[in-house]
mmCIF file of C-alpha atoms in Angstrom:
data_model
loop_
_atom_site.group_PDB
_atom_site.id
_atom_site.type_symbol
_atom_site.label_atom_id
_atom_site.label_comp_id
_atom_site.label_asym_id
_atom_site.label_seq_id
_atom_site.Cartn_x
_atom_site.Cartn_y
_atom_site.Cartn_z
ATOM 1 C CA UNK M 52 0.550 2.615 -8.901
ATOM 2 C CA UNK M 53 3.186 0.099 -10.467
ATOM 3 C CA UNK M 54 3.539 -3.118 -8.467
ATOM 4 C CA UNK M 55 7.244 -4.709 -8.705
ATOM 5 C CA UNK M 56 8.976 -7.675 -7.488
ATOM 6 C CA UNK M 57 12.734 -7.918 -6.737
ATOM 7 C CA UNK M 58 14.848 -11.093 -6.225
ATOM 8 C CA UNK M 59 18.132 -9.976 -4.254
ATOM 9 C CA UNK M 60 21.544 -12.255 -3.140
ATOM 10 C CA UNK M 61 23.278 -11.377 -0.152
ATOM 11 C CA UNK M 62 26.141 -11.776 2.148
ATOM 12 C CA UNK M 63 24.855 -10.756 5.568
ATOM 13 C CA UNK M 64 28.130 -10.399 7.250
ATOM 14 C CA UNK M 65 28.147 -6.941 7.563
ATOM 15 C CA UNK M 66 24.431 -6.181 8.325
ATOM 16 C CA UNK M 67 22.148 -6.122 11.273
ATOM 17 C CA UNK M 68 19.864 -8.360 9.139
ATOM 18 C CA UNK M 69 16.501 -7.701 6.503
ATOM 19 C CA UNK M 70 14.793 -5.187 8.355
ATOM 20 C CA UNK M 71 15.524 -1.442 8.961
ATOM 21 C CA UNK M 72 16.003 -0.901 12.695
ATOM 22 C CA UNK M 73 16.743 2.300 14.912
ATOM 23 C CA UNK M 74 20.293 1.882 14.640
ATOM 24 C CA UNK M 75 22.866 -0.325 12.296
ATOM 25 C CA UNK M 76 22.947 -1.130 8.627
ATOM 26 C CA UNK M 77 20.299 -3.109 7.105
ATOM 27 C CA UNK M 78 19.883 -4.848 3.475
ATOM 28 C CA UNK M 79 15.949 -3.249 3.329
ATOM 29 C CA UNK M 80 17.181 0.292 4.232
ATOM 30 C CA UNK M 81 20.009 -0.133 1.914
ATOM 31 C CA UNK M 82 17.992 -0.867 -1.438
ATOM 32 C CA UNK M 83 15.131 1.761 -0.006
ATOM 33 C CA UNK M 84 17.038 4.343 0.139
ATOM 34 C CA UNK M 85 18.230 3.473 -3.390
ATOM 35 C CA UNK M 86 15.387 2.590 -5.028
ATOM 36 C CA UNK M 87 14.129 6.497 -3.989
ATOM 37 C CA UNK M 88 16.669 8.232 -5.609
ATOM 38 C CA UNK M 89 16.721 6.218 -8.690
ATOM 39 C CA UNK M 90 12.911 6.153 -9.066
ATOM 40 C CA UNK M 91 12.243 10.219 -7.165
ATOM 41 C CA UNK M 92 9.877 9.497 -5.229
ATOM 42 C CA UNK M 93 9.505 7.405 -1.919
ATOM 43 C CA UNK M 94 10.105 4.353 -1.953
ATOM 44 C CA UNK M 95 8.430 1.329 0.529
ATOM 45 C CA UNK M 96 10.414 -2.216 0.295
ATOM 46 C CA UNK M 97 8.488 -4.858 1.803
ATOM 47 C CA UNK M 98 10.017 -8.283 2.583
ATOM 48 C CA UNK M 99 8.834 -12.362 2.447
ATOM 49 C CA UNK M 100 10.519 -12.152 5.342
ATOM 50 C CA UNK M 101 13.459 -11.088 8.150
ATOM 51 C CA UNK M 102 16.672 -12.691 8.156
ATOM 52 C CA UNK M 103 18.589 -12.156 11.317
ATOM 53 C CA UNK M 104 22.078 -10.523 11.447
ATOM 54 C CA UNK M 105 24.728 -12.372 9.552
ATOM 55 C CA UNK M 106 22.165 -14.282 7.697
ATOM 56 C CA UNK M 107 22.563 -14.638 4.010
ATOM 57 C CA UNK M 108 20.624 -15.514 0.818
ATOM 58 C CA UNK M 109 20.920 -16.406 -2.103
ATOM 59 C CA UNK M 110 17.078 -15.645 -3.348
ATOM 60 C CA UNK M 111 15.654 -13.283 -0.934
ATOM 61 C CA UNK M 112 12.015 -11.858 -2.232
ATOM 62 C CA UNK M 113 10.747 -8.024 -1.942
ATOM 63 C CA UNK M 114 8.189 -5.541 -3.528
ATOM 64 C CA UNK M 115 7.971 -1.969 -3.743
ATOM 65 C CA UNK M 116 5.162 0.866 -5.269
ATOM 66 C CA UNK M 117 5.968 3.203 -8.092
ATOM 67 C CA UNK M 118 3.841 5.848 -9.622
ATOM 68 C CA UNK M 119 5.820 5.757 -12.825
ATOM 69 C CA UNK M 120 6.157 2.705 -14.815
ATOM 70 C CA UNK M 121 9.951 1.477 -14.924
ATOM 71 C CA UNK M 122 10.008 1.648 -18.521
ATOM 72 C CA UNK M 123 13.444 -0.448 -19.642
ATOM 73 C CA UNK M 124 13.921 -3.205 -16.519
ATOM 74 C CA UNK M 125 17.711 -4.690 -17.680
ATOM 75 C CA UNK M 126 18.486 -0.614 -17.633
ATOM 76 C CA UNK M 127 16.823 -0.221 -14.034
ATOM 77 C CA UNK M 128 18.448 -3.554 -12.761
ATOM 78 C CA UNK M 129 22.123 -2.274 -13.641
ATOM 79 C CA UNK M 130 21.418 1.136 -12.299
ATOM 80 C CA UNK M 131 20.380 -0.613 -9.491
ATOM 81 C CA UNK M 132 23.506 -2.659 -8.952
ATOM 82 C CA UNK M 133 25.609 0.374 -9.624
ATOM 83 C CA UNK M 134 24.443 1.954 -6.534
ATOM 84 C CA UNK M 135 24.658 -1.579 -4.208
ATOM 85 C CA UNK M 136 27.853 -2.642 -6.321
ATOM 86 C CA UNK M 137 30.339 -2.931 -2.869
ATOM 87 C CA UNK M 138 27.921 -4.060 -0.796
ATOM 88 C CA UNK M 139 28.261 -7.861 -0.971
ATOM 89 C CA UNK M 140 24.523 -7.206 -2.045
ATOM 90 C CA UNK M 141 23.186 -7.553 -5.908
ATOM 91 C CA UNK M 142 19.567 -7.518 -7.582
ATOM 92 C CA UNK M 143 18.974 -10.600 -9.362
ATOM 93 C CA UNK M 144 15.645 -9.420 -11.224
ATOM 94 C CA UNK M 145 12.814 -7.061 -10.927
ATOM 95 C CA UNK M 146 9.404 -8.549 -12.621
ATOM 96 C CA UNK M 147 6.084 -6.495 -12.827
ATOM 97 C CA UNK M 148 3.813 -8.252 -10.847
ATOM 98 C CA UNK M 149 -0.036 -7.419 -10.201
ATOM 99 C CA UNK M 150 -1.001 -5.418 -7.746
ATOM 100 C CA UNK M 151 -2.279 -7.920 -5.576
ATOM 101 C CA UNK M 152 1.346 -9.488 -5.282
ATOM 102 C CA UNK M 153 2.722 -9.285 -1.862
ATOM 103 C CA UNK M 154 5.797 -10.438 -0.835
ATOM 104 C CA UNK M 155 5.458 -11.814 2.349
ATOM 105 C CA UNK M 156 1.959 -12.568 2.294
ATOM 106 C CA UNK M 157 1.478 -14.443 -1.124
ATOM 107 C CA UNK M 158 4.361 -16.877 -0.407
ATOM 108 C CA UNK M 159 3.471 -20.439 -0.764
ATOM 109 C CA UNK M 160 6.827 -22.191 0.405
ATOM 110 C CA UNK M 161 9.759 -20.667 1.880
ATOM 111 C CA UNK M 162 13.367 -22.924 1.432
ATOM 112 C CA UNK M 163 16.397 -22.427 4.055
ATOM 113 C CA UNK M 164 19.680 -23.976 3.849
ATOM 114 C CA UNK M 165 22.369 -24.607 6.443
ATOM 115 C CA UNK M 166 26.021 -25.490 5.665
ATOM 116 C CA UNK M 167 28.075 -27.080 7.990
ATOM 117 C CA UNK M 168 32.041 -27.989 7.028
ATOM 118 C CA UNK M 169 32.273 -31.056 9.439
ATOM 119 C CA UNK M 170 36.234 -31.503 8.860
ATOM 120 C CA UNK M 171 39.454 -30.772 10.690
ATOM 121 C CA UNK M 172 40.382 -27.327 8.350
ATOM 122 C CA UNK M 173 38.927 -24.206 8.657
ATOM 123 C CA UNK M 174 37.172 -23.202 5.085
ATOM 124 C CA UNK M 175 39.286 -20.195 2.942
ATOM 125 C CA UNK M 176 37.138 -20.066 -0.019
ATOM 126 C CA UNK M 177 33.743 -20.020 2.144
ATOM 127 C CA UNK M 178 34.554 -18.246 5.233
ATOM 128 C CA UNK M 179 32.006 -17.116 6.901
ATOM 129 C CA UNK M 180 29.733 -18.975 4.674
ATOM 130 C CA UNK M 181 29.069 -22.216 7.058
ATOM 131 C CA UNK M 182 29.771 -23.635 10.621
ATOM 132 C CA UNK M 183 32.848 -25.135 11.192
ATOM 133 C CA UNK M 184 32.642 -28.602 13.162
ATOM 134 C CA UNK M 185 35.794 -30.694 13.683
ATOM 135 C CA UNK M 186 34.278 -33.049 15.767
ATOM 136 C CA UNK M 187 32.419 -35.885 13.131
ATOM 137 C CA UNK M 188 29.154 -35.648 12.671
ATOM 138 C CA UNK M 189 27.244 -39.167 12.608
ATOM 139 C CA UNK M 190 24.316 -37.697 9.000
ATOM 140 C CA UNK M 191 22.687 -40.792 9.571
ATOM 141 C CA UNK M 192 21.513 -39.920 13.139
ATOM 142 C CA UNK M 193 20.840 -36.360 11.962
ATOM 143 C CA UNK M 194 18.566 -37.521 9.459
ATOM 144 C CA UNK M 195 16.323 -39.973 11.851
ATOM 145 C CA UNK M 196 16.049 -36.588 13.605
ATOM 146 C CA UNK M 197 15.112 -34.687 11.317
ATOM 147 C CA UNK M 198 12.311 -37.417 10.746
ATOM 148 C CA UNK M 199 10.517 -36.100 13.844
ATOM 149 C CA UNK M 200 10.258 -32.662 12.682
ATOM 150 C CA UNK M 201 8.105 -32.786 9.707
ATOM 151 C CA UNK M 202 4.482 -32.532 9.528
ATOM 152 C CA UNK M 203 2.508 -29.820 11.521
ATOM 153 C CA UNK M 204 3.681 -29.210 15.241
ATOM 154 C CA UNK M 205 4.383 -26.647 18.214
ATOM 155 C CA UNK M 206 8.159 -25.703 17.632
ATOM 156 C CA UNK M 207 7.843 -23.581 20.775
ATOM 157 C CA UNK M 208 11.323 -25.135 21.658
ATOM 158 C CA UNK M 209 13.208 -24.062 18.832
ATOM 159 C CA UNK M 210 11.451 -20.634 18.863
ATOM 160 C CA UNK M 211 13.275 -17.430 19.873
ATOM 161 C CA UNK M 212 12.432 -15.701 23.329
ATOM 162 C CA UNK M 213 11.810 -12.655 21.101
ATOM 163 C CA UNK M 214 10.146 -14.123 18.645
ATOM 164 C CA UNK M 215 6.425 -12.267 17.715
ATOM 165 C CA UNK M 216 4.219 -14.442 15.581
ATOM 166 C CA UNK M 217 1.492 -15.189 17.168
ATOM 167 C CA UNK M 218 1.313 -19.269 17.088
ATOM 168 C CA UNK M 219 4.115 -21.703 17.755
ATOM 169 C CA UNK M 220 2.812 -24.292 15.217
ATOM 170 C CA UNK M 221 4.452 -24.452 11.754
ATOM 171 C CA UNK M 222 3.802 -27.060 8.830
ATOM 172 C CA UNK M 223 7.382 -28.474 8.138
ATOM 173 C CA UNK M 224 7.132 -30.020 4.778
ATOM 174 C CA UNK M 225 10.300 -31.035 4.089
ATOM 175 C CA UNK M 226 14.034 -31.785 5.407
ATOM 176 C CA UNK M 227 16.870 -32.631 2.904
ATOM 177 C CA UNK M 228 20.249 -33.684 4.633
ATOM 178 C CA UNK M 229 23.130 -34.524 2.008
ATOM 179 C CA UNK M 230 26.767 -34.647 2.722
ATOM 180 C CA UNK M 231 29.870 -34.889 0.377
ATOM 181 C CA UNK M 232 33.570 -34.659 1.342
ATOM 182 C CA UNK M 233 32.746 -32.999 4.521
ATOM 183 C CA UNK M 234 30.254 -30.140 3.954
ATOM 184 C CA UNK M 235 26.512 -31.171 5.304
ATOM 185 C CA UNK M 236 23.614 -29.527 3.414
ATOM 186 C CA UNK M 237 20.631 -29.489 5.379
ATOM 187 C CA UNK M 238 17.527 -28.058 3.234
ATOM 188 C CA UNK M 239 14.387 -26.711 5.175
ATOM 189 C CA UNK M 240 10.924 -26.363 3.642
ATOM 190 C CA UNK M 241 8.052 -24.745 5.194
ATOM 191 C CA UNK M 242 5.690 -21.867 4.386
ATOM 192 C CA UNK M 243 6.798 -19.870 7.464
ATOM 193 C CA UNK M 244 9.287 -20.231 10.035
ATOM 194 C CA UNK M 245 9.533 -19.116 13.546
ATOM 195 C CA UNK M 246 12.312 -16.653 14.621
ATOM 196 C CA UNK M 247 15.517 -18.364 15.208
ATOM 197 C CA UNK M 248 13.794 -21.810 14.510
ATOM 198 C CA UNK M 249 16.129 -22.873 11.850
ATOM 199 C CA UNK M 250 19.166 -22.474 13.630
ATOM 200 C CA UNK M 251 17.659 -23.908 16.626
ATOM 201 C CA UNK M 252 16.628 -26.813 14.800
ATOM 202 C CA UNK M 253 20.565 -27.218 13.519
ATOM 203 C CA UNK M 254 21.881 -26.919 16.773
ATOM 204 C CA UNK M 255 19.887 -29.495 18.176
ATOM 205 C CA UNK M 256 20.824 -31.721 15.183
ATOM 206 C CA UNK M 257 24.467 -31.186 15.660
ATOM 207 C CA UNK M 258 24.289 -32.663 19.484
ATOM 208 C CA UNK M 259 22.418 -35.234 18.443
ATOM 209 C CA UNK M 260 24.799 -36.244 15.239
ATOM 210 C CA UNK M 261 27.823 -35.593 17.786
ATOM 211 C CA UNK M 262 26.031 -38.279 20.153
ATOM 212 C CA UNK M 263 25.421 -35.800 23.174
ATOM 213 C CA UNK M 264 21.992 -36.499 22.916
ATOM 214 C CA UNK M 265 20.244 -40.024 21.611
ATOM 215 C CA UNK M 266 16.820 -39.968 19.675
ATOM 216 C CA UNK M 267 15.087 -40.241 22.933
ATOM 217 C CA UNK M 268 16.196 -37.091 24.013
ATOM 218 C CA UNK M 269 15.743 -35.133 20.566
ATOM 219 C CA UNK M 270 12.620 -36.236 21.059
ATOM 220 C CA UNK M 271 11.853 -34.974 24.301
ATOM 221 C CA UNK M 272 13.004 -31.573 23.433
ATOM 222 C CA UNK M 273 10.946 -30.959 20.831
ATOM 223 C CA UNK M 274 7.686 -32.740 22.550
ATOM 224 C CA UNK M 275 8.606 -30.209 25.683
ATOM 225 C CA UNK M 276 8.068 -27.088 23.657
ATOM 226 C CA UNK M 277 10.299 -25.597 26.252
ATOM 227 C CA UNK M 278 12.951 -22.905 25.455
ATOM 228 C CA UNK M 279 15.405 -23.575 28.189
ATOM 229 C CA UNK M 280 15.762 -27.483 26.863
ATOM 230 C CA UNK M 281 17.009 -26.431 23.332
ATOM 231 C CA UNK M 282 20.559 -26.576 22.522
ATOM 232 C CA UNK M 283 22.382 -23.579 21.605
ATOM 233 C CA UNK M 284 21.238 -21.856 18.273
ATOM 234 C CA UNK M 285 24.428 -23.202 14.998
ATOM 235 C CA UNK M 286 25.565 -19.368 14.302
ATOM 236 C CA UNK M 287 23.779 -17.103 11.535
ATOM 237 C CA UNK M 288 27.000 -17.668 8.821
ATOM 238 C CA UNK M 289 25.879 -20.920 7.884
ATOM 239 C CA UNK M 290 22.560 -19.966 6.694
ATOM 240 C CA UNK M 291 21.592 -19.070 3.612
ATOM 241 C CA UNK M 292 17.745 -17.996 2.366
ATOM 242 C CA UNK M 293 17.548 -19.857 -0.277
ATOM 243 C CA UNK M 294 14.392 -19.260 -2.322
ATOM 244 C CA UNK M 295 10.536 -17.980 -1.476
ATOM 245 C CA UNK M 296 8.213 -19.928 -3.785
ATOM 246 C CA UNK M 297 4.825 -18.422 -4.982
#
């Protein structure tokens, strides 16, 4: 068996998110199913990872089994993009890797990024590509809060009611926050994330950069590892996978 890695960018407007489900349209199924026909045989894409519905990315990371070896890649990779061509989704690459590559499993880091537009017009060029805030954001704040979230901690509050992993506690390594001319940037770095944490994380950010909450109360949310205290998840179209690091 031939062990190969794919690197895929995708607007996740239009899809239920990553992974195949019973019903709806999923990026997985979608490059599955054509993956099959272009190689004949089955074909088994695994993921580093879910994103949920409306979620995009810019680097998301996959690997599939062949019996044949793909014998011209650049060849494969536009035949490839043919099929997926009015998607919104496109292969990046495809690399041989060694068999003991896994996708999910063999990922070191994972990166996240969340766009906000924090200004009084709606965005043309990037609709649906961020969260629109008119009300101003104080990015000082939002970084001292971001402060308390790095290191190794329970982030039972910003985790998903449906969420299956089997611990709470994540390693947050890093939190980047940069804003010019109105659109925020907030970069997340950790080797695994918690369903929904992300976007939990940014919506407890906003109401503390929008002064409904003060530092003491950030605080106390995240220290209560309780659900109900969280503020309402910032919606899927700002966020973007941005890279899975091995």
């Amino acid at each position: 068996m031939h062990r190969y890695q794919i690197l895929i960018e995708y607007v996740g407007t239009n899809f239920i998110g990553w992974q195949i489900q019973s019903k709806g349209k999923s990026i997985q199924k979608l490059i599955q199913t054509k993956l099959s026909k272009l190689l004949k045989e089955k074909i088994l894409l695994i993921g580093s990872g879910r994103t949920d519905s409306g979620v995009h990315a810019i680097e998301q990371s996959a690997h599939f089994e062949c019996k044949k070896e793909i014998q011209n890649i650049d060849k494969f990779l536009k035949s490839v993009n043919h099929f997926v061509n009015d998607t919104s989704v496109s292969i990046i690459n495809i690399k041989k890797r060694n068999i003991n590559f896994h996708a999910r499993f063999s990922a070191k880091q994972r990166i996240y990024k969340y766009i906000i537009f924090n200004r009084l017009s709606r965005p043309s060029l990037e609709k649906g590509r961020g969260w629109h805030i008119i009300k101003e954001l104080d990015v000082t704040l939002m970084k001292e809060g971001a402060k308390k979230l790095l290191g190794t901690n329970d982030f039972s509050a910003f985790r998903s009611s449906s969420c299956n992993a089997k611990s709470p506690i994540r390693t947050m390594k890093s939190i980047k926050i940069k804003s010019i001319k109105g659109r925020i940037e907030i970069q997340f770095k950790s080797q695994s994330f918690l369903q929904q944490q992300v976007r939990s994380m940014v919506g407890c950010l906003k109401y503390l950069a929008e002064k409904k909450w003060d530092l003491k109360k950030f605080d106390y949310v995240f220290k209560s590892k309780k659900r109900i205290l969280c503020a309402p998840p910032a919606p899927a179209e700002g966020l973007f996978l941005e890279k899975v690091i091995y």
